[in-house]
mmCIF file of C-alpha atoms in Angstrom:
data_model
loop_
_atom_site.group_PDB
_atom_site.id
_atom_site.type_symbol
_atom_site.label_atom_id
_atom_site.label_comp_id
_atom_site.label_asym_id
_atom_site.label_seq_id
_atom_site.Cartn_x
_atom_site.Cartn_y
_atom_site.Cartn_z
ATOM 1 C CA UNK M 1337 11.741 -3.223 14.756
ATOM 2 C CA UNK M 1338 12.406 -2.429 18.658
ATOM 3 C CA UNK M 1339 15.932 -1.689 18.101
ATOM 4 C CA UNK M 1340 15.466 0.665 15.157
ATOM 5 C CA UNK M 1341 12.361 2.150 17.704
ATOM 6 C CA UNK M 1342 14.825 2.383 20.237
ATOM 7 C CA UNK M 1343 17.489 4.055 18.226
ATOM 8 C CA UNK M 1344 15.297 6.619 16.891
ATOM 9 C CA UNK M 1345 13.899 8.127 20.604
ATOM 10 C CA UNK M 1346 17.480 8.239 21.786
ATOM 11 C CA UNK M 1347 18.436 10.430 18.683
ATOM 12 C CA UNK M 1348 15.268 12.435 19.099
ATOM 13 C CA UNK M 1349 16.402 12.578 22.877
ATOM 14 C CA UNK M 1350 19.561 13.333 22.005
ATOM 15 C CA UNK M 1351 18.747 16.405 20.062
ATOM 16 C CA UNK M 1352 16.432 17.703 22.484
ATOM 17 C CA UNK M 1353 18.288 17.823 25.239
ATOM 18 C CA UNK M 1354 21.916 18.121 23.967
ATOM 19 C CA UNK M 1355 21.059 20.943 21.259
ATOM 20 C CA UNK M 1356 22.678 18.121 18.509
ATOM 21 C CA UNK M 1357 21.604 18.775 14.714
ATOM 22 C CA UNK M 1358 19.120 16.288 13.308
ATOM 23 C CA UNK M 1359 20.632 14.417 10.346
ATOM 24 C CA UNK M 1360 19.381 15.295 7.192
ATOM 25 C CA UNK M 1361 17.732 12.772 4.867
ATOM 26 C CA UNK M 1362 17.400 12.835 1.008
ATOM 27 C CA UNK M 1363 13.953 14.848 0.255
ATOM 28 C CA UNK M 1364 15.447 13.917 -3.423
ATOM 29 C CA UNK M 1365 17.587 11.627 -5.216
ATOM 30 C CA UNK M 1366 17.365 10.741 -8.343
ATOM 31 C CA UNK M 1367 19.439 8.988 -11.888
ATOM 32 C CA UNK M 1368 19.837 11.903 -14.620
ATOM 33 C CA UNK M 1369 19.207 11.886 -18.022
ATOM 34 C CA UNK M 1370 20.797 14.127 -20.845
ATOM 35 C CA UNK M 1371 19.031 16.845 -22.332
ATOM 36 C CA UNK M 1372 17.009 16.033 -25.909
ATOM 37 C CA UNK M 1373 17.267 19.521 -27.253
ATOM 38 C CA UNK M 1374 13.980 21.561 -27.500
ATOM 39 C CA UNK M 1375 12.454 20.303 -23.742
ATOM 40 C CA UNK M 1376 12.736 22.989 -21.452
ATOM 41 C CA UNK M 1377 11.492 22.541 -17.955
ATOM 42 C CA UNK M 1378 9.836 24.819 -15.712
ATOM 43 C CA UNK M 1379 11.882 28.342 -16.696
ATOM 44 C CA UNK M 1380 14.634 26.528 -17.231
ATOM 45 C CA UNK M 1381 15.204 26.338 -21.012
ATOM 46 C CA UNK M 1382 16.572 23.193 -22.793
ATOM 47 C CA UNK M 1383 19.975 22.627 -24.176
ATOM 48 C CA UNK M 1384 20.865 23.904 -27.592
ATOM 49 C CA UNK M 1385 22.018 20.795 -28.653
ATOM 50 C CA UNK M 1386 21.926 17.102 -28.502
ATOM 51 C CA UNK M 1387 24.116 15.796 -25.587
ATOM 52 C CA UNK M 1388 24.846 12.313 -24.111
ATOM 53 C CA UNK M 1389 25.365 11.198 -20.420
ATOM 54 C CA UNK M 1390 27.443 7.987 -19.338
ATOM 55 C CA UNK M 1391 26.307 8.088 -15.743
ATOM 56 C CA UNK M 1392 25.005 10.992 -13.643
ATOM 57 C CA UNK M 1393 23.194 10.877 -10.001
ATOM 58 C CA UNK M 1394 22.066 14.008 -8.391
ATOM 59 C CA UNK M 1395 20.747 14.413 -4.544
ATOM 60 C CA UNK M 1396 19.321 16.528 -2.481
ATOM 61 C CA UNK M 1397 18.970 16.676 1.497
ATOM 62 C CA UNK M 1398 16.535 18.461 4.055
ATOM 63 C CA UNK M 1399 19.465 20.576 4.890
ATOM 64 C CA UNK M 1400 19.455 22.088 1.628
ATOM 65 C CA UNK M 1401 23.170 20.111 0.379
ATOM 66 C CA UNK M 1402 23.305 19.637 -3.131
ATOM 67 C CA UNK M 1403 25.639 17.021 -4.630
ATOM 68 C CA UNK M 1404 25.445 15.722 -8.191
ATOM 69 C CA UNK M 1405 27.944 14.107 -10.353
ATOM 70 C CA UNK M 1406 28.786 13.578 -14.086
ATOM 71 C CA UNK M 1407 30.445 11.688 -16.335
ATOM 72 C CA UNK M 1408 30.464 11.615 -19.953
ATOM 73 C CA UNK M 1409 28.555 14.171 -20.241
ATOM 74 C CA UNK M 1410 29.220 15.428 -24.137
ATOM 75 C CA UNK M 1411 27.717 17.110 -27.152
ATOM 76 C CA UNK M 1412 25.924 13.803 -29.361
ATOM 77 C CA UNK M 1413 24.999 16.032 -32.177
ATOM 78 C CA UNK M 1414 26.547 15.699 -35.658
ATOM 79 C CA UNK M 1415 26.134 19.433 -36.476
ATOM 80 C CA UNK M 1416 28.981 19.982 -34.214
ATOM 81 C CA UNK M 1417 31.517 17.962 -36.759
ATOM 82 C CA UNK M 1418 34.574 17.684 -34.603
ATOM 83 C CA UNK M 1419 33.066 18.784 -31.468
ATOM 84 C CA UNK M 1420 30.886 16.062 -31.192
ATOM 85 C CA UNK M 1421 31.686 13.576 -28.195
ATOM 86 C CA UNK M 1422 33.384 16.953 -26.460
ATOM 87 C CA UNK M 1423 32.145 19.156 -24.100
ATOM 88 C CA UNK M 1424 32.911 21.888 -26.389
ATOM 89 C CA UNK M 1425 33.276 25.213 -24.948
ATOM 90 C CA UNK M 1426 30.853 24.593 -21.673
ATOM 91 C CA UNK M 1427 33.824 24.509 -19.260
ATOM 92 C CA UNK M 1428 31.308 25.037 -16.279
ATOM 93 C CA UNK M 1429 28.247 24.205 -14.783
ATOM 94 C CA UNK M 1430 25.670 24.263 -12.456
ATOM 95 C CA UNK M 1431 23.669 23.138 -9.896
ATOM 96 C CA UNK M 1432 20.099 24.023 -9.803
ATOM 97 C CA UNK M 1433 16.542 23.112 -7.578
ATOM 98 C CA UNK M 1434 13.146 23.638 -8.987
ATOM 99 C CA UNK M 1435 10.632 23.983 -6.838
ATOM 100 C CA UNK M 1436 7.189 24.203 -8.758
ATOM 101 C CA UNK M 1437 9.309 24.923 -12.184
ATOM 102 C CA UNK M 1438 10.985 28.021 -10.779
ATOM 103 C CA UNK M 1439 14.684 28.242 -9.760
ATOM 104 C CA UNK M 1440 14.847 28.321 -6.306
ATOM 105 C CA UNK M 1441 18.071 27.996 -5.823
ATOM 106 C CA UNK M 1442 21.819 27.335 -7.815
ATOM 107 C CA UNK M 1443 25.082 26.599 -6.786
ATOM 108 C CA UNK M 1444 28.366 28.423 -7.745
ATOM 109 C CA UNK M 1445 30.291 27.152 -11.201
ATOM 110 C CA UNK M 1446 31.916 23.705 -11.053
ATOM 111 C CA UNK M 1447 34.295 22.836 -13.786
ATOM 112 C CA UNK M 1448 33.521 20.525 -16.664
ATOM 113 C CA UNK M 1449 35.839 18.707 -17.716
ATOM 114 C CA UNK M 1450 36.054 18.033 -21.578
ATOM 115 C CA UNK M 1451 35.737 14.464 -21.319
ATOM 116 C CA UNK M 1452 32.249 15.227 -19.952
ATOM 117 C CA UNK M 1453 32.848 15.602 -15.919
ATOM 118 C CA UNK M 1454 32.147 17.310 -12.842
ATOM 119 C CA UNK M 1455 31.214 16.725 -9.611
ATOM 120 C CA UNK M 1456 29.130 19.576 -7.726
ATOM 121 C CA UNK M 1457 28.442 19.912 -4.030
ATOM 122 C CA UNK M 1458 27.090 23.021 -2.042
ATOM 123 C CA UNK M 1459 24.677 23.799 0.444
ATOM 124 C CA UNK M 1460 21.720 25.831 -0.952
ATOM 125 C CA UNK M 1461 19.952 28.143 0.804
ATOM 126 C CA UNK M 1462 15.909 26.904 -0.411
ATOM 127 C CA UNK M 1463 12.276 27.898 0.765
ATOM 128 C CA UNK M 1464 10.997 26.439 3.450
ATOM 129 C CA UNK M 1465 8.170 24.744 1.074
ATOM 130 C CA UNK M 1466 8.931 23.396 -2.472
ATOM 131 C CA UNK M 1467 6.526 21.482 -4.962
ATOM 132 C CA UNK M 1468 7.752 19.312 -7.199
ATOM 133 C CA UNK M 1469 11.522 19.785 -6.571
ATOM 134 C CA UNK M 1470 13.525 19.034 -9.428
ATOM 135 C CA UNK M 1471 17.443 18.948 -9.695
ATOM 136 C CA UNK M 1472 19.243 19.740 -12.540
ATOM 137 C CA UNK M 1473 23.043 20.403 -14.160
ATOM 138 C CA UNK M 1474 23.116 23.442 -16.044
ATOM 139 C CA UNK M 1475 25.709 24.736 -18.641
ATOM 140 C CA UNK M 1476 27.634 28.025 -18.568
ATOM 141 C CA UNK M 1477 27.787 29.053 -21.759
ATOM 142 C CA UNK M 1478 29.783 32.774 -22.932
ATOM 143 C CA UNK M 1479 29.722 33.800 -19.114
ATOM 144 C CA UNK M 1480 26.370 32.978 -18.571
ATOM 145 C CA UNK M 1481 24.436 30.532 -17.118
ATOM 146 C CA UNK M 1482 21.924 28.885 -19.762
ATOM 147 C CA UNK M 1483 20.164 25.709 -20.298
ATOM 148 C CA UNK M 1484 19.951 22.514 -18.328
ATOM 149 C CA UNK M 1485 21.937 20.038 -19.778
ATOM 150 C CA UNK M 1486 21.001 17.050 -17.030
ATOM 151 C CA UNK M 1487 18.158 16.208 -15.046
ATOM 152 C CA UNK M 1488 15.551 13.552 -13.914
ATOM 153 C CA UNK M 1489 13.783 11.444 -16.704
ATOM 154 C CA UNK M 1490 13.715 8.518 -18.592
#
């Protein structure tokens, strides 16, 4: 407990009087979940179809860096007939905060892969207060960016 004491006034020394960065912690990390059609959240709206994740993480520091990662992220809807288990025409997505259920800020497209993955990581540019921050992976769909495909839940 005296070491980690110790090591935290000679950071905060550090900074002061060297003019070093802090380091930025997590304000929000959490497992994502894929999007049940129909549940849209905040302005965000939902997916337009059924979809299935095999793992997906998504983080978010006081810095404002965004990093979240797919994989297996495909359509699990039947309607789609031999699209189903694709990614099927979403060959992009993005990044997005919440803060109070309003986009506060997105990141630029990231590829999709059609197996289902992607890997995003930007620095955002937020507000110096959010509520509720929530992180989500949205779809770009015919040139547009549409609904969130990922995000917290269980």
């Amino acid at each position: 407990m005296k070491r980690d004491l110790s090591r935290a006034l000679w950071a905060g020394a550090a900074t002061l009087l060297l003019g070093l960065p802090a380091q930025a912690h997590d304000v929000v990390k959490v497992q994502l979940r894929a999007c049940p059609t129909g549940t849209a959240v905040g302005e965000v709206g939902s997916c337009g179809k059924i979809w299935k994740l095999g793992a997906g993480d998504a983080s978010l520091d006081s810095a404002g860096n965004f990093k979240a990662m797919v994989k297996g992220l495909v359509l699990n809807d039947p309607t789609t007939a031999e699209f189903n288990g694709t990614a099927d025409g979403v060959a992009h997505v993005v990044g997005a905060v919440l803060c109070a259920g309003t986009v506060a800020g997105q990141t630029e497209w990231v590829p999709l892969t059609k197996s289902g993955d992607a890997t995003i990581k930007a620095k955002l540019n937020l507000p110096a207060t959010c509520i509720a921050p929530t992180l989500l992976v949205r779809e770009v769909w015919d040139g547009k960016v549409g609904g969130w495909l990922a995000g917290p839940g269980y």
